[in-house]
């Protein structure tokens, strides 16, 4: 039995496949070289970043007493019990929907806007804020306005911890 030798089309196909494999191998080598180069650059940048001195205040520069008071006051504002405030404000029942809450942390003023099914429900919501007595006082119903989607209201209060 003799095997037939591939014809010219078979040789051309094999040559194209060999050329494609060679091109892909060269391309892969180029990609690997560039990847290694980028990894070296990244490692060099990270080494430089770690070697940089951390900027700290100079030992001779002290903060004044008023600067320290102001800094402590700002930290205290950030450390307020925001979760407790939200638990007091968010209504438990579905007849009231909050539209907005505005809190001025420096003056502890809280302004809540919402929508209720009717004026009595909005009034009960405001009374409930005052009655809970947990963190909110001087609760005042500032606005009741009938709209097509219900009664819009605005309540102000003082936030105390």
XYZ file of N, CA and C in Angstrom:
483
model
N 0.815 -1.170 0.000
C 0.000 0.000 0.000
C 0.857 1.231 0.000
N 0.574 2.025 -0.879
C 1.340 3.261 -0.939
C 0.452 4.418 -0.540
N 1.025 5.272 0.162
C 0.289 6.452 0.617
C 0.472 7.562 -0.396
N -0.578 8.286 -0.600
C -0.500 9.383 -1.552
C 0.105 10.589 -0.864
N 0.980 11.221 -1.530
C 1.592 12.433 -1.006
C 0.585 13.573 -1.123
N 0.615 14.491 -0.134
C -0.330 15.590 -0.231
C -0.057 16.437 -1.459
N -1.107 16.904 -2.023
C -0.974 17.722 -3.209
C -0.581 19.146 -2.835
N -0.485 19.945 -3.822
C -0.100 21.340 -3.638
C -1.030 22.069 -2.666
N -2.347 21.903 -2.731
C -3.211 22.593 -1.759
C -2.913 22.156 -0.322
N -2.619 20.889 -0.099
C -2.307 20.406 1.239
C -1.024 21.024 1.767
N -0.028 21.154 0.914
C 1.246 21.755 1.307
C 1.040 23.237 1.635
N 0.229 23.911 0.873
C -0.038 25.332 1.111
C -0.738 25.507 2.457
N -1.705 24.629 2.743
C -2.425 24.720 4.009
C -1.464 24.468 5.170
N -0.634 23.444 5.056
C 0.345 23.155 6.108
C 1.332 24.309 6.290
N 1.747 24.925 5.228
C 2.667 26.060 5.312
C 1.994 27.242 6.000
N 0.732 27.487 5.667
C -0.006 28.593 6.310
C -0.155 28.343 7.803
N -0.442 27.093 8.161
C -0.582 26.759 9.580
C 0.748 26.955 10.294
N 1.841 26.519 9.677
C 3.163 26.678 10.292
C 3.513 28.158 10.448
N 3.200 28.973 9.453
C 3.477 30.412 9.527
C 2.635 31.045 10.624
N 1.352 30.665 10.715
C 0.464 31.221 11.738
C 0.971 30.857 13.133
N 1.416 29.609 13.306
C 1.954 29.196 14.609
C 3.212 29.993 14.931
N 4.050 30.223 13.955
C 5.260 31.018 14.175
C 4.937 32.456 14.553
N 3.960 33.054 13.862
C 3.565 34.434 14.159
C 2.972 34.517 15.570
N 2.131 33.560 15.917
C 1.541 33.547 17.257
C 2.600 33.358 18.334
N 3.582 32.512 18.066
C 4.660 32.305 19.044
C 5.466 33.589 19.231
N 5.758 34.308 18.133
C 6.489 35.576 18.246
C 5.658 36.614 18.995
N 4.379 36.659 18.681
C 3.487 37.623 19.351
C 3.393 37.316 20.849
N 3.303 36.030 21.184
C 3.239 35.627 22.586
C 4.534 36.016 23.309
N 5.664 35.826 22.669
C 6.949 36.192 23.280
C 7.011 37.699 23.517
N 6.487 38.483 22.558
C 6.480 39.939 22.703
C 5.574 40.349 23.872
N 4.415 39.737 23.972
C 3.494 40.052 25.065
C 4.115 39.682 26.406
N 4.754 38.532 26.479
C 5.396 38.112 27.726
C 6.526 39.072 28.110
N 7.284 39.544 27.117
C 8.372 40.499 27.386
C 7.818 41.812 27.922
N 6.732 42.314 27.284
C 6.143 43.568 27.753
C 5.512 43.413 29.134
N 4.903 42.276 29.399
C 4.316 42.020 30.714
C 5.402 42.016 31.792
N 6.506 41.365 31.511
C 7.613 41.340 32.477
C 8.153 42.752 32.705
N 8.221 43.555 31.644
C 8.697 44.927 31.773
C 7.735 45.748 32.647
N 6.442 45.615 32.432
C 5.456 46.340 33.240
C 5.506 45.886 34.696
N 5.697 44.598 34.933
C 5.801 44.104 36.305
C 7.027 44.683 37.001
N 8.146 44.794 36.270
C 9.344 45.403 36.861
C 9.110 46.870 37.183
N 8.434 47.598 36.278
C 8.140 49.007 36.527
C 7.218 49.172 37.733
N 6.215 48.311 37.845
C 5.304 48.365 38.974
C 6.031 48.066 40.284
N 6.865 47.062 40.284
C 7.624 46.725 41.491
C 8.549 47.872 41.880
N 9.165 48.502 40.883
C 10.052 49.642 41.150
C 9.264 50.808 41.735
N 8.097 51.085 41.180
C 7.263 52.186 41.693
C 6.798 51.902 43.110
N 6.429 50.663 43.380
C 5.992 50.315 44.736
C 7.147 50.434 45.726
N 8.326 50.045 45.316
C 9.486 50.164 46.195
C 9.770 51.628 46.500
N 9.683 52.482 45.466
C 9.901 53.915 45.682
C 8.832 54.487 46.598
N 7.582 54.061 46.417
C 6.488 54.567 47.237
C 6.682 54.170 48.697
N 7.097 52.928 48.932
C 7.313 52.474 50.302
C 8.517 53.159 50.939
N 9.475 53.537 50.133
C 10.675 54.187 50.666
C 10.449 55.660 50.968
N 9.355 56.232 50.444
C 9.057 57.646 50.699
C 8.796 57.880 52.174
N 9.282 58.954 52.690
C 8.998 59.241 54.094
C 7.535 59.680 54.251
N 6.927 59.236 55.322
C 5.560 59.626 55.621
C 5.582 61.049 56.152
N 4.726 61.903 55.573
C 4.703 63.291 56.006
C 3.991 63.399 57.347
N 4.652 63.947 58.282
C 4.075 64.182 59.605
C 4.339 65.629 59.967
N 3.589 66.061 60.967
C 3.822 67.428 61.426
C 5.213 67.523 62.023
N 5.803 68.632 61.774
C 7.120 68.850 62.364
C 6.972 68.881 63.885
N 7.973 68.381 64.561
C 7.905 68.297 66.016
C 7.728 69.674 66.651
N 8.244 70.686 66.013
C 8.176 72.031 66.581
C 6.830 72.708 66.391
N 5.977 72.197 65.497
C 4.699 72.874 65.245
C 3.621 72.284 66.146
N 3.229 73.038 67.100
C 2.173 72.626 68.039
C 0.889 73.337 67.650
N -0.230 72.676 67.907
C -1.522 73.301 67.647
C -1.889 74.179 68.844
N -2.558 75.267 68.534
C -2.983 76.156 69.608
C -4.169 75.525 70.338
N -4.479 76.061 71.500
C -5.589 75.548 72.295
C -6.911 75.707 71.549
N -7.088 76.810 70.843
C -8.342 77.013 70.105
C -8.442 76.032 68.931
N -7.320 75.745 68.265
C -7.336 74.767 67.179
C -7.692 73.375 67.712
N -7.146 73.026 68.864
C -7.459 71.731 69.459
C -8.924 71.639 69.866
N -9.485 72.732 70.430
C -10.899 72.740 70.788
C -11.774 72.550 69.548
N -11.424 73.271 68.499
C -12.197 73.168 67.268
C -12.094 71.755 66.677
N -10.923 71.184 66.711
C -10.730 69.829 66.201
C -11.547 68.821 67.016
N -11.520 68.946 68.336
C -12.310 68.047 69.192
C -13.806 68.211 68.937
N -14.243 69.450 68.723
C -15.658 69.697 68.446
C -16.072 69.048 67.124
N -15.226 69.129 66.119
C -15.539 68.514 64.833
C -15.581 66.995 64.946
N -14.669 66.438 65.703
C -14.671 64.986 65.910
C -15.916 64.563 66.675
N -16.310 65.349 67.652
C -17.524 65.030 68.414
C -18.756 65.048 67.513
N -18.811 65.972 66.557
C -19.941 66.012 65.627
C -19.991 64.749 64.777
N -18.837 64.298 64.352
C -18.794 63.088 63.539
C -19.167 61.847 64.344
N -18.872 61.873 65.635
C -19.109 60.711 66.487
C -20.504 60.685 67.106
N -21.379 61.572 66.699
C -22.746 61.561 67.236
C -23.438 60.263 66.851
N -24.494 59.937 67.553
C -25.226 58.693 67.312
C -26.230 58.887 66.175
N -25.733 58.850 64.959
C -26.555 59.082 63.779
C -27.592 57.967 63.601
N -27.225 56.749 63.940
C -28.152 55.630 63.808
C -29.360 55.812 64.719
N -29.118 56.239 65.949
C -30.221 56.485 66.885
C -31.141 57.589 66.360
N -30.551 58.633 65.773
C -31.364 59.707 65.204
C -32.286 59.160 64.114
N -31.728 58.371 63.214
C -32.546 57.818 62.136
C -33.620 56.876 62.673
N -33.288 56.102 63.701
C -34.300 55.221 64.289
C -35.451 56.032 64.882
N -35.155 57.207 65.430
C -36.210 58.059 65.987
C -37.052 58.717 64.900
N -36.454 59.028 63.770
C -37.138 59.786 62.722
C -37.965 58.892 61.805
N -37.431 57.736 61.440
C -38.115 56.888 60.459
C -39.407 56.351 61.065
N -40.543 56.565 60.381
C -41.836 56.132 60.929
C -41.975 54.616 60.903
N -42.678 54.098 61.888
C -42.877 52.662 62.000
C -44.012 52.179 61.102
N -44.962 53.004 60.855
C -46.120 52.590 60.071
C -46.015 53.097 58.649
N -46.827 52.521 57.766
C -46.747 52.843 56.353
C -47.550 54.046 55.916
N -48.242 54.757 56.826
C -49.071 55.886 56.414
C -48.257 57.162 56.247
N -46.996 57.150 56.696
C -46.124 58.319 56.575
C -44.913 57.913 55.749
N -44.589 58.732 54.760
C -43.393 58.515 53.957
C -42.505 59.743 54.086
N -41.247 59.519 54.411
C -40.309 60.633 54.516
C -39.836 61.035 53.127
N -39.786 62.324 52.889
C -39.308 62.862 51.621
C -37.905 63.428 51.750
N -37.556 63.860 52.961
C -36.220 64.414 53.162
C -35.910 64.623 54.623
N -34.648 64.549 54.943
C -34.170 64.809 56.301
C -32.955 65.713 56.169
N -32.995 66.836 56.878
C -31.878 67.782 56.855
C -31.398 67.956 58.289
N -30.129 67.662 58.519
C -29.567 67.761 59.864
C -28.394 68.729 59.822
N -28.437 69.721 60.679
C -27.306 70.625 60.858
C -26.592 70.162 62.125
N -25.483 69.471 61.943
C -24.803 68.856 63.085
C -24.239 69.890 64.052
N -23.912 71.072 63.570
C -23.332 72.077 64.476
C -24.382 72.689 65.386
N -25.593 72.907 64.872
C -26.647 73.493 65.709
C -27.613 72.434 66.238
N -27.461 71.187 65.796
C -28.316 70.062 66.185
C -29.764 70.268 65.742
N -29.972 71.071 64.729
C -31.316 71.295 64.194
C -31.642 70.192 63.187
N -32.842 69.654 63.305
C -33.296 68.601 62.416
C -34.571 69.081 61.736
N -34.636 68.897 60.423
C -35.835 69.265 59.674
C -36.222 68.043 58.840
N -37.451 67.592 59.019
C -37.958 66.402 58.329
C -39.120 66.823 57.452
N -39.095 66.413 56.196
C -40.238 66.632 55.316
C -40.793 65.265 54.943
N -42.111 65.210 54.826
C -42.723 63.932 54.520
C -44.087 64.082 53.910
N -44.698 62.930 53.652
C -46.031 62.890 53.077
C -46.852 61.908 53.901
N -48.061 62.306 54.234
C -48.966 61.461 55.010
C -50.294 61.347 54.275
N -51.081 60.368 54.695
C -52.372 60.180 54.037
C -53.337 61.321 54.365
N -53.231 61.873 55.580
C -54.060 63.032 55.930
C -53.373 63.837 57.042
N -53.956 64.968 57.382
C -53.347 65.878 58.350
C -53.252 65.248 59.738
N -54.217 64.436 60.108
C -54.194 63.809 61.433
C -53.007 62.860 61.564
N -52.697 62.134 60.503
C -51.561 61.211 60.527
C -50.250 61.990 60.645
N -50.126 63.096 59.919
C -48.922 63.933 60.008
C -48.776 64.503 61.412
N -49.891 64.940 61.991
C -49.877 65.478 63.353
C -49.468 64.394 64.346
N -49.994 63.177 64.169
C -49.633 62.064 65.049
C -48.147 61.718 64.928
N -47.611 61.824 63.709
C -46.188 61.569 63.519
C -45.362 62.558 64.333
N -45.700 63.855 64.247
C -44.977 64.885 64.999
C -45.123 64.660 66.504
N -46.314 64.324 66.954
C -46.529 64.048 68.379
C -45.699 62.843 68.819
N -45.617 61.845 67.946
C -44.835 60.654 68.258
C -43.358 60.953 68.415
N -42.834 61.852 67.581
C -41.421 62.250 67.726
C -41.180 62.877 69.091
N -42.092 63.741 69.506
C -41.963 64.416 70.802
C -42.139 63.420 71.944
N -43.102 62.497 71.797
C -43.426 61.569 72.879
C -42.307 60.566 73.123
N -41.602 60.179 72.077
C -40.528 59.201 72.269
C -39.471 59.738 73.208
N -39.173 61.007 73.078
C -38.244 61.663 73.991
C -36.833 61.110 73.959
N -36.510 60.337 72.974
C -35.167 59.763 72.889
C -34.338 60.536 71.872
N -33.764 61.594 72.302
C -32.852 62.329 71.435
C -33.443 63.533 70.738
N -34.759 63.636 70.629
C -35.371 64.780 69.963
C -36.253 65.546 70.948
N -36.118 66.853 70.920
C -36.990 67.692 71.745
C -37.329 68.946 70.952
N -38.203 69.765 71.460
C -38.709 70.959 70.762
C -39.224 70.610 69.368
N -39.991 69.551 69.286
C -40.553 69.124 68.005
C -41.704 70.053 67.641
N -41.654 70.559 66.413
C -42.701 71.495 65.957
C -43.152 71.115 64.551
N -44.445 71.053 64.379
C -45.016 70.833 63.062
C -45.094 72.191 62.381
N -44.270 72.408 61.379
C -44.158 73.719 60.735
C -45.104 73.905 59.557
N -45.426 72.815 58.872
C -46.164 72.965 57.624
C -47.068 71.767 57.408
N -48.279 72.029 57.016
C -49.213 71.018 56.519
C -49.770 71.559 55.213
N -49.607 70.830 54.154
C -50.058 71.317 52.845
C -50.707 70.166 52.082
N -51.961 70.344 51.730
C -52.679 69.305 50.995
C -52.232 69.343 49.537
N -51.838 68.170 49.037
C -51.439 68.029 47.631
C -52.231 66.869 47.038
N -52.055 66.642 45.759
C -52.816 65.577 45.090
C -52.437 64.184 45.596
N -51.214 64.018 46.071
C -50.764 62.699 46.535
C -50.835 62.548 48.050
N -51.498 63.459 48.734
C -51.632 63.378 50.187
C -51.303 64.711 50.833
N -50.980 64.670 52.102
C -50.645 65.874 52.853
C -49.135 65.916 53.041
N -48.508 66.977 52.571
C -47.074 67.166 52.784
C -46.901 67.943 54.084
N -45.886 67.538 54.841
C -45.663 68.203 56.122
C -44.168 68.442 56.324
N -43.894 69.345 57.254
C -42.515 69.661 57.626
C -42.451 69.772 59.141
N -41.487 69.081 59.731
C -41.313 69.060 61.171
C -39.897 69.508 61.482
N -39.750 70.345 62.517
C -38.415 70.695 62.981
C -38.258 70.177 64.402
N -37.010 69.934 64.782
C -36.734 69.447 66.137
C -35.290 69.764 66.477
N -34.963 69.641 67.730
C -33.597 69.769 68.199
C -33.101 68.381 68.597
N -31.903 68.086 68.187
C -31.317 66.780 68.428
C -30.393 66.897 69.626
N -30.664 66.134 70.658
C -29.804 66.124 71.845
C -29.484 64.682 72.186
N -28.246 64.458 72.541
C -27.841 63.102 72.923
C -27.783 62.990 74.414
